[in-house]
Short mmCIF file of C-alpha atoms in Angstrom, two decimals:
data_model
loop_
_atom_site.label_atom_id
_atom_site.label_comp_id
_atom_site.label_asym_id
_atom_site.label_seq_id
_atom_site.Cartn_x
_atom_site.Cartn_y
_atom_site.Cartn_z
CA MET Y 3 -1.78 -86.60 150.48
CA GLU Y 4 0.70 -86.81 153.33
CA LEU Y 5 2.59 -89.56 151.53
CA THR Y 6 2.67 -87.45 148.39
CA LEU Y 7 4.06 -84.43 150.23
CA THR Y 8 6.60 -86.56 152.06
CA GLY Y 9 7.69 -88.19 148.84
CA ARG Y 10 8.07 -84.82 147.17
CA ARG Y 11 10.21 -83.51 150.02
CA ALA Y 12 12.46 -86.55 149.64
CA LEU Y 13 12.52 -86.22 145.84
CA VAL Y 14 13.83 -82.65 145.77
CA PRO Y 15 17.16 -83.25 147.57
CA LEU Y 16 17.64 -86.42 145.52
CA LEU Y 17 17.14 -84.51 142.26
CA ALA Y 18 19.44 -81.73 143.48
CA THR Y 19 22.20 -84.22 144.30
CA VAL Y 20 21.84 -85.96 140.93
CA LEU Y 21 21.92 -82.62 139.10
CA VAL Y 22 25.14 -81.53 140.83
CA ALA Y 23 26.76 -84.90 140.08
CA LEU Y 24 25.75 -84.79 136.40
CA LEU Y 25 26.88 -81.20 135.90
CA ALA Y 26 30.17 -81.96 137.63
CA GLY Y 27 30.59 -84.76 135.10
CA THR Y 28 30.11 -82.30 132.24
CA TRP Y 29 33.05 -80.26 133.56
CA LEU Y 30 35.31 -83.28 133.57
CA MET Y 31 34.26 -84.42 130.09
CA SER Y 32 33.99 -81.04 128.40
CA GLY Y 33 37.48 -79.81 129.24
CA ALA Y 34 39.37 -82.10 126.89
CA LEU Y 35 36.69 -81.96 124.18
CA VAL Y 36 36.57 -78.15 124.10
CA ALA Y 37 40.36 -77.91 123.91
CA ALA Y 38 40.48 -80.34 120.97
CA ALA Y 39 37.34 -79.62 118.95
CA GLY Y 40 36.43 -76.04 119.90
CA PRO Y 41 33.74 -74.76 122.29
CA LEU Y 42 31.04 -73.97 119.73
CA THR Y 43 31.47 -77.33 118.01
CA VAL Y 44 31.10 -79.13 121.33
CA ALA Y 45 28.12 -76.99 122.35
CA THR Y 46 26.27 -77.52 119.08
CA GLY Y 47 27.14 -81.21 118.92
CA ARG Y 48 26.04 -81.98 122.46
CA THR Y 49 22.81 -79.99 121.92
CA ALA Y 50 22.00 -81.89 118.73
CA VAL Y 51 22.77 -85.30 120.25
CA CYS Y 52 20.77 -84.48 123.37
CA CYS Y 53 17.85 -83.44 121.14
CA VAL Y 54 17.96 -86.74 119.22
CA VAL Y 55 18.11 -88.86 122.39
CA LEU Y 56 15.26 -87.04 124.15
CA THR Y 57 13.16 -87.02 120.97
CA ALA Y 58 13.48 -90.80 120.72
CA PHE Y 59 12.28 -91.27 124.29
CA ALA Y 60 9.44 -88.74 123.96
CA ALA Y 61 8.23 -90.11 120.62
CA ALA Y 62 8.11 -93.66 121.98
CA ARG Y 63 4.87 -92.86 123.83
CA SER Y 64 1.68 -91.46 122.35
CA SER Y 65 1.34 -88.93 125.19
CA GLY Y 66 4.85 -87.67 124.44
CA ARG Y 67 4.03 -87.21 120.76
CA VAL Y 68 0.83 -85.35 121.60
CA GLN Y 69 2.63 -82.99 123.99
CA MET Y 70 5.44 -82.35 121.50
CA ARG Y 71 2.84 -81.29 118.93
CA ARG Y 72 1.32 -78.93 121.49
CA VAL Y 73 4.72 -77.29 121.99
CA LEU Y 74 5.22 -76.96 118.23
CA GLN Y 75 1.93 -75.05 118.02
CA ARG Y 76 3.67 -72.13 119.78
CA PRO Y 77 6.61 -71.39 117.44
CA TRP Y 78 7.38 -67.90 118.73
CA LEU Y 79 7.56 -69.12 122.31
CA VAL Y 80 9.76 -72.03 121.23
CA CYS Y 81 12.19 -69.67 119.47
CA LEU Y 82 12.32 -67.31 122.44
CA LEU Y 83 12.94 -70.05 125.00
CA ALA Y 84 15.49 -71.80 122.77
CA LEU Y 85 17.37 -68.52 122.35
CA LEU Y 86 17.36 -67.56 126.03
CA GLY Y 87 17.92 -70.96 127.60
CA PHE Y 88 20.20 -72.76 125.17
CA ALA Y 89 21.57 -70.98 122.08
CA GLY Y 90 22.02 -67.57 123.68
CA TYR Y 91 23.41 -68.94 126.92
CA ALA Y 92 25.89 -71.25 125.17
CA ALA Y 93 27.02 -68.64 122.63
CA GLY Y 94 27.29 -65.84 125.19
CA THR Y 95 29.32 -67.76 127.73
CA LEU Y 96 31.51 -69.67 125.27
CA LEU Y 97 32.33 -66.59 123.19
CA ALA Y 98 33.12 -64.68 126.39
CA ILE Y 99 35.77 -67.17 127.54
CA PRO Y 100 38.41 -66.21 124.90
CA ARG Y 101 37.90 -62.53 125.74
CA VAL Y 102 37.75 -62.46 129.54
CA GLY Y 103 38.91 -65.93 130.57
CA THR Y 104 37.16 -68.85 132.22
CA SER Y 105 37.31 -67.42 135.75
CA LEU Y 106 35.54 -64.15 134.97
CA THR Y 107 32.96 -65.95 132.84
CA ASN Y 108 32.22 -68.35 135.69
CA LEU Y 109 32.03 -65.42 138.10
CA VAL Y 110 29.37 -63.76 135.95
CA VAL Y 111 27.42 -67.03 135.65
CA ALA Y 112 27.60 -67.40 139.44
CA LEU Y 113 25.50 -64.23 139.73
CA MET Y 114 22.46 -66.14 138.46
CA PRO Y 115 20.76 -66.77 141.84
CA CYS Y 116 20.94 -63.07 142.71
CA ALA Y 117 19.76 -62.15 139.22
CA GLY Y 118 16.95 -64.67 139.57
CA VAL Y 119 15.76 -63.14 142.85
CA ALA Y 120 15.73 -59.65 141.28
CA ILE Y 121 14.10 -60.74 138.00
CA GLY Y 122 11.48 -62.80 139.80
CA ALA Y 123 10.55 -59.92 142.10
CA LEU Y 124 10.52 -57.21 139.42
CA TRP Y 125 8.95 -58.99 136.45
CA PHE Y 126 7.24 -62.15 137.62
CA GLY Y 127 5.68 -61.21 140.96
CA GLU Y 128 7.80 -63.65 142.97
CA ARG Y 129 7.97 -63.13 146.72
CA ALA Y 130 11.61 -63.10 147.87
CA SER Y 131 12.03 -63.68 151.60
CA ARG Y 132 14.85 -62.06 153.51
CA HIS Y 133 16.63 -65.34 154.19
CA SER Y 134 16.53 -66.32 150.49
CA VAL Y 135 18.00 -62.97 149.43
CA VAL Y 136 20.77 -63.25 152.03
CA GLY Y 137 21.45 -66.83 150.96
CA ALA Y 138 21.60 -65.95 147.26
CA VAL Y 139 24.03 -63.09 147.93
CA LEU Y 140 26.22 -65.24 150.21
CA ALA Y 141 26.35 -68.21 147.82
CA THR Y 142 27.01 -65.94 144.84
CA ALA Y 143 29.81 -64.09 146.63
CA ALA Y 144 31.45 -67.37 147.65
CA ALA Y 145 31.21 -68.85 144.16
CA GLY Y 146 32.47 -65.60 142.61
CA ALA Y 147 35.44 -65.45 144.97
CA TYR Y 148 36.22 -69.08 144.20
CA ALA Y 149 36.16 -68.35 140.45
CA ALA Y 150 38.45 -65.36 141.03
CA LEU Y 151 41.03 -67.66 142.64
CA GLY Y 152 41.73 -69.06 139.19
CA GLY Y 153 42.90 -65.70 137.86
CA GLN Y 154 41.28 -62.38 137.07
CA GLY Y 155 41.29 -62.71 133.29
CA THR Y 156 40.97 -59.65 131.04
CA LEU Y 157 38.53 -56.82 131.71
CA ASP Y 158 37.15 -56.75 128.16
CA ALA Y 159 33.79 -54.94 127.97
CA PRO Y 160 32.32 -56.91 125.01
CA GLY Y 161 33.37 -60.18 126.65
CA LEU Y 162 31.77 -59.25 129.95
CA LEU Y 163 28.58 -58.16 128.17
CA LEU Y 164 28.42 -61.48 126.31
CA ALA Y 165 28.74 -63.44 129.56
CA LEU Y 166 26.21 -61.17 131.30
CA ALA Y 167 23.72 -61.48 128.44
CA GLY Y 168 24.00 -65.27 128.49
CA MET Y 169 23.51 -65.43 132.25
CA LEU Y 170 20.55 -63.01 132.32
CA GLY Y 171 18.96 -64.80 129.38
CA PHE Y 172 18.98 -68.12 131.21
CA ALA Y 173 17.69 -66.49 134.39
CA VAL Y 174 14.69 -65.10 132.47
CA TYR Y 175 14.28 -68.43 130.66
CA GLY Y 176 13.69 -70.30 133.92
CA PHE Y 177 10.74 -68.10 134.86
CA LEU Y 178 9.25 -68.04 131.34
CA TYR Y 179 9.54 -71.80 130.99
CA ARG Y 180 7.80 -72.37 134.33
CA ARG Y 181 5.05 -69.88 133.53
CA THR Y 182 4.28 -70.98 129.96
CA LEU Y 183 5.04 -74.72 129.68
CA ALA Y 184 4.58 -76.01 133.23
CA GLY Y 185 1.60 -78.15 132.18
CA LEU Y 186 3.77 -80.26 129.85
CA SER Y 187 6.38 -82.87 130.66
CA PRO Y 188 10.01 -81.69 130.27
CA LEU Y 189 10.63 -84.84 128.22
CA ALA Y 190 8.23 -83.49 125.57
CA VAL Y 191 9.30 -79.83 125.77
CA LEU Y 192 13.08 -80.21 125.70
CA PRO Y 193 13.44 -81.96 122.31
CA VAL Y 194 11.61 -79.09 120.59
CA LEU Y 195 13.63 -76.39 122.35
CA LEU Y 196 16.92 -78.19 121.73
CA ALA Y 197 16.11 -78.64 118.03
CA ALA Y 198 15.47 -74.91 117.68
CA ALA Y 199 18.66 -74.11 119.63
CA THR Y 200 20.70 -76.39 117.36
CA VAL Y 201 19.45 -74.53 114.29
CA MET Y 202 20.38 -71.22 115.92
CA LEU Y 203 23.89 -72.39 116.84
CA LEU Y 204 24.77 -73.91 113.46
CA PRO Y 205 25.64 -70.62 111.67
CA LEU Y 206 28.13 -69.78 114.45
CA THR Y 207 29.61 -73.27 114.40
CA LEU Y 208 29.91 -74.12 110.69
CA PRO Y 209 33.03 -72.02 109.85
CA GLY Y 210 35.12 -73.64 112.60
CA LEU Y 211 33.56 -77.05 112.01
CA LEU Y 212 34.45 -77.02 108.30
CA ALA Y 213 37.95 -75.68 108.94
CA HIS Y 214 38.77 -78.12 111.74
CA PRO Y 215 36.37 -81.09 111.74
CA PRO Y 216 36.52 -83.26 114.88
CA SER Y 217 38.09 -86.70 114.72
CA PRO Y 218 35.95 -89.84 115.09
CA ALA Y 219 37.08 -90.16 118.71
CA GLN Y 220 36.07 -86.56 119.40
CA TRP Y 221 32.68 -87.11 117.76
CA ALA Y 222 32.22 -90.16 119.99
CA GLY Y 223 33.06 -88.06 123.05
CA ILE Y 224 30.60 -85.35 122.00
CA ALA Y 225 27.89 -87.99 121.46
CA LEU Y 226 28.56 -89.49 124.90
CA LEU Y 227 28.51 -86.03 126.50
CA GLY Y 228 25.21 -85.06 124.90
CA GLY Y 229 23.39 -88.37 125.20
CA ALA Y 230 24.59 -89.82 128.49
CA VAL Y 231 25.27 -86.69 130.56
CA TYR Y 232 23.40 -83.65 129.25
CA ALA Y 233 20.15 -85.47 128.41
CA PRO Y 234 19.51 -86.63 132.01
CA ALA Y 235 20.97 -83.39 133.39
CA TYR Y 236 18.51 -81.26 131.42
CA LEU Y 237 15.60 -83.45 132.50
CA VAL Y 238 16.54 -83.21 136.18
CA GLN Y 239 17.25 -79.48 135.91
CA HIS Y 240 13.85 -78.72 134.37
CA ARG Y 241 12.05 -80.99 136.81
CA LEU Y 242 13.61 -78.97 139.64
CA ILE Y 243 12.59 -75.71 137.97
CA LEU Y 244 9.00 -76.92 137.87
CA LEU Y 245 9.04 -78.22 141.44
CA LYS Y 246 11.01 -75.50 143.22
CA GLY Y 247 11.66 -72.66 140.79
CA PRO Y 248 14.64 -71.19 138.92
CA VAL Y 249 16.26 -69.48 141.93
CA PHE Y 250 16.38 -72.75 143.85
CA THR Y 251 17.84 -74.57 140.84
CA ALA Y 252 20.47 -71.89 140.18
CA ALA Y 253 21.52 -71.92 143.84
CA VAL Y 254 21.92 -75.71 143.79
CA GLN Y 255 24.14 -75.47 140.69
CA LEU Y 256 26.59 -73.23 142.57
CA ALA Y 257 27.77 -76.39 144.32
CA VAL Y 258 29.11 -77.80 141.03
CA PRO Y 259 32.58 -76.15 140.91
CA PHE Y 260 33.23 -77.07 144.53
CA THR Y 261 32.14 -80.66 143.82
CA VAL Y 262 34.57 -80.83 140.89
CA ARG Y 263 37.37 -79.49 143.09
CA ILE Y 264 36.72 -82.08 145.80
CA GLY Y 265 36.44 -84.77 143.13
CA ASP Y 266 39.86 -83.83 141.75
CA TRP Y 267 41.29 -84.13 145.25
CA VAL Y 268 39.67 -87.52 145.87
CA LEU Y 269 40.91 -88.82 142.52
CA GLY Y 270 44.43 -87.61 143.25
CA THR Y 271 44.58 -85.18 140.32
CA ALA Y 272 44.85 -82.13 142.60
CA SER Y 273 46.07 -81.29 146.07
CA ALA Y 274 43.78 -80.98 149.07
CA PRO Y 275 41.70 -77.78 149.25
CA GLY Y 276 43.40 -75.00 151.20
CA VAL Y 277 41.95 -72.97 154.04
CA THR Y 278 40.55 -70.30 151.71
CA GLU Y 279 38.87 -72.86 149.47
CA ALA Y 280 37.38 -74.67 152.46
CA ALA Y 281 36.04 -71.38 153.86
CA LEU Y 282 34.46 -70.46 150.52
CA LEU Y 283 32.94 -73.94 150.27
CA ALA Y 284 31.41 -73.55 153.72
CA ALA Y 285 30.06 -70.10 152.84
CA ALA Y 286 28.58 -71.36 149.57
CA CYS Y 287 26.93 -74.30 151.33
CA ALA Y 288 25.45 -71.96 153.94
CA GLY Y 289 24.07 -69.66 151.25
CA ILE Y 290 22.64 -72.56 149.24
CA ALA Y 291 21.00 -73.91 152.40
CA LEU Y 292 19.33 -70.54 153.08
CA VAL Y 293 17.86 -70.51 149.57
CA THR Y 294 16.90 -74.16 149.27
CA LEU Y 295 15.83 -75.37 152.71
CA GLU Y 296 12.15 -74.96 153.47
CA ARG Y 297 11.15 -72.88 156.45
CA ARG Y 298 8.67 -73.94 159.12
CA ARG Y 299 5.76 -71.67 159.92
CA PRO Y 300 5.91 -70.88 163.65
CA GLY Y 301 3.60 -73.15 165.63
CA SER Y 302 2.21 -74.91 162.56
CA GLY Y 303 4.76 -77.58 161.81
CA VAL Y 304 4.13 -76.91 158.10
CA SER Y 305 6.87 -76.01 155.71
CA ALA Y 306 6.55 -72.65 154.05
CA PRO Y 307 7.22 -72.59 150.32
CA GLY Y 308 10.47 -71.17 149.00
CA PRO Y 309 10.66 -67.80 147.29
CA SER Y 310 10.29 -69.20 143.78
CA VAL Y 311 7.10 -71.19 144.31
CA THR Y 312 4.19 -69.65 142.44
CA PRO Y 313 1.22 -71.99 142.69
CA ASP Y 314 -1.09 -69.40 141.20
CA SER Y 315 0.76 -69.54 137.89
CA ALA Y 316 2.48 -72.89 137.74
CA GLY Y 317 0.05 -75.22 139.46
CA SER Y 318 1.22 -78.25 141.40
CA ALA Y 319 3.69 -80.74 139.97
CA ASP Y 320 2.46 -84.20 139.18
CA SER Y 321 4.40 -87.42 139.44
CA CYS Y 322 5.74 -87.10 135.88
CA GLY Y 323 7.33 -83.69 136.36
CA ALA Y 324 4.57 -81.74 134.64
CA ALA Y 325 2.50 -79.26 136.57
CA LEU Y 326 -1.21 -79.59 137.02
CA PRO Y 327 -3.09 -76.38 136.23
CA PRO Y 328 -4.92 -74.67 139.07
CA THR Y 329 -8.67 -75.04 139.36
CA PRO Y 330 -10.27 -72.74 136.74
CA PRO Y 331 -12.36 -69.82 138.01
CA GLY Y 332 -15.93 -70.80 138.64
CA CYS Y 333 -15.13 -74.51 138.96
CA SER Y 334 -15.02 -75.96 142.43
CA SER Y 335 -12.64 -78.74 143.35
CA SER Y 336 -13.89 -82.08 144.64
CA THR Y 337 -12.48 -81.31 148.09
CA GLY Y 338 -14.35 -78.00 148.26
CA SER Y 339 -17.58 -79.66 147.11
CA ARG Y 340 -17.38 -82.30 149.83
CA THR Y 341 -16.68 -79.62 152.46
CA ARG Y 342 -19.74 -77.57 151.45
CA ALA Y 343 -21.90 -80.69 151.36
CA ARG Y 344 -20.92 -81.59 154.93
CA ALA Y 345 -21.61 -78.01 156.04
CA ARG Y 346 -25.14 -78.11 154.60
CA ARG Y 347 -25.86 -81.36 156.40
#
């Protein structure tokens, strides 16, 4: 057991680092594609390609096919999660950008950790510690201020509501996904959700797609983005949601814009970060650390779980990223049985 816990502690920071690196890559690849082919075309194309790639991997194993059929048996849940986590989020944020600008849209999206703390406490019975609330507020404020450095954009009410709806939808999605599908591998769940999201996005995309179809090179870029970047990014993201919760995952993702900025500097495509940017980076890192780092119980040497961990509802994660259900009522675990047997002797 100790090895398992130690391995899990080492796995979480590794997954967080990989997620930030993959999402930073999406920024670098998406910029040129969105400018050339249109945001909705890119969003729908990458979602469809990601769905095909993950379906191929899931269907290659009998266990994956069985779990995919179990997900398909809950069509209303599939539609709700696909709307909140993929179609609604993509449409809301991408349609907001022309109205309010990229900076304000990113600022609204940066509110997700704070929204997650509030939603988890109000609707899902999550326990939010003081240090996690402070960390979420600090990281959100730093990321929002960083987004504001790029320009204020236009204060358009419909645009802001679109961005806010997309952000809140994904925040709710993280909790619903963890509560309802935690017993299934993300590799089996994601293809079904992405297929439903693709169907939802197509009506919004078809007019622009027919009027300005992408070139073969742009289609190749969209395929590479969806298959080589978003497919592993979604898997890592959902594994983190199962292991540590949506607030943790959202806080980790706040490091992405700063990573892209540093990457531009290292590659020589931008100047070195200024004093203000460095200060905001430090503040964001401090806030993320408050949310993500495990606390130690005084005098016990045992790490206390983060604010998003809900073992009563999600179970414990197994080695494949799925969560094992808790022991059903009335059924004793093998450990408990051995303890009672020793006590009787």
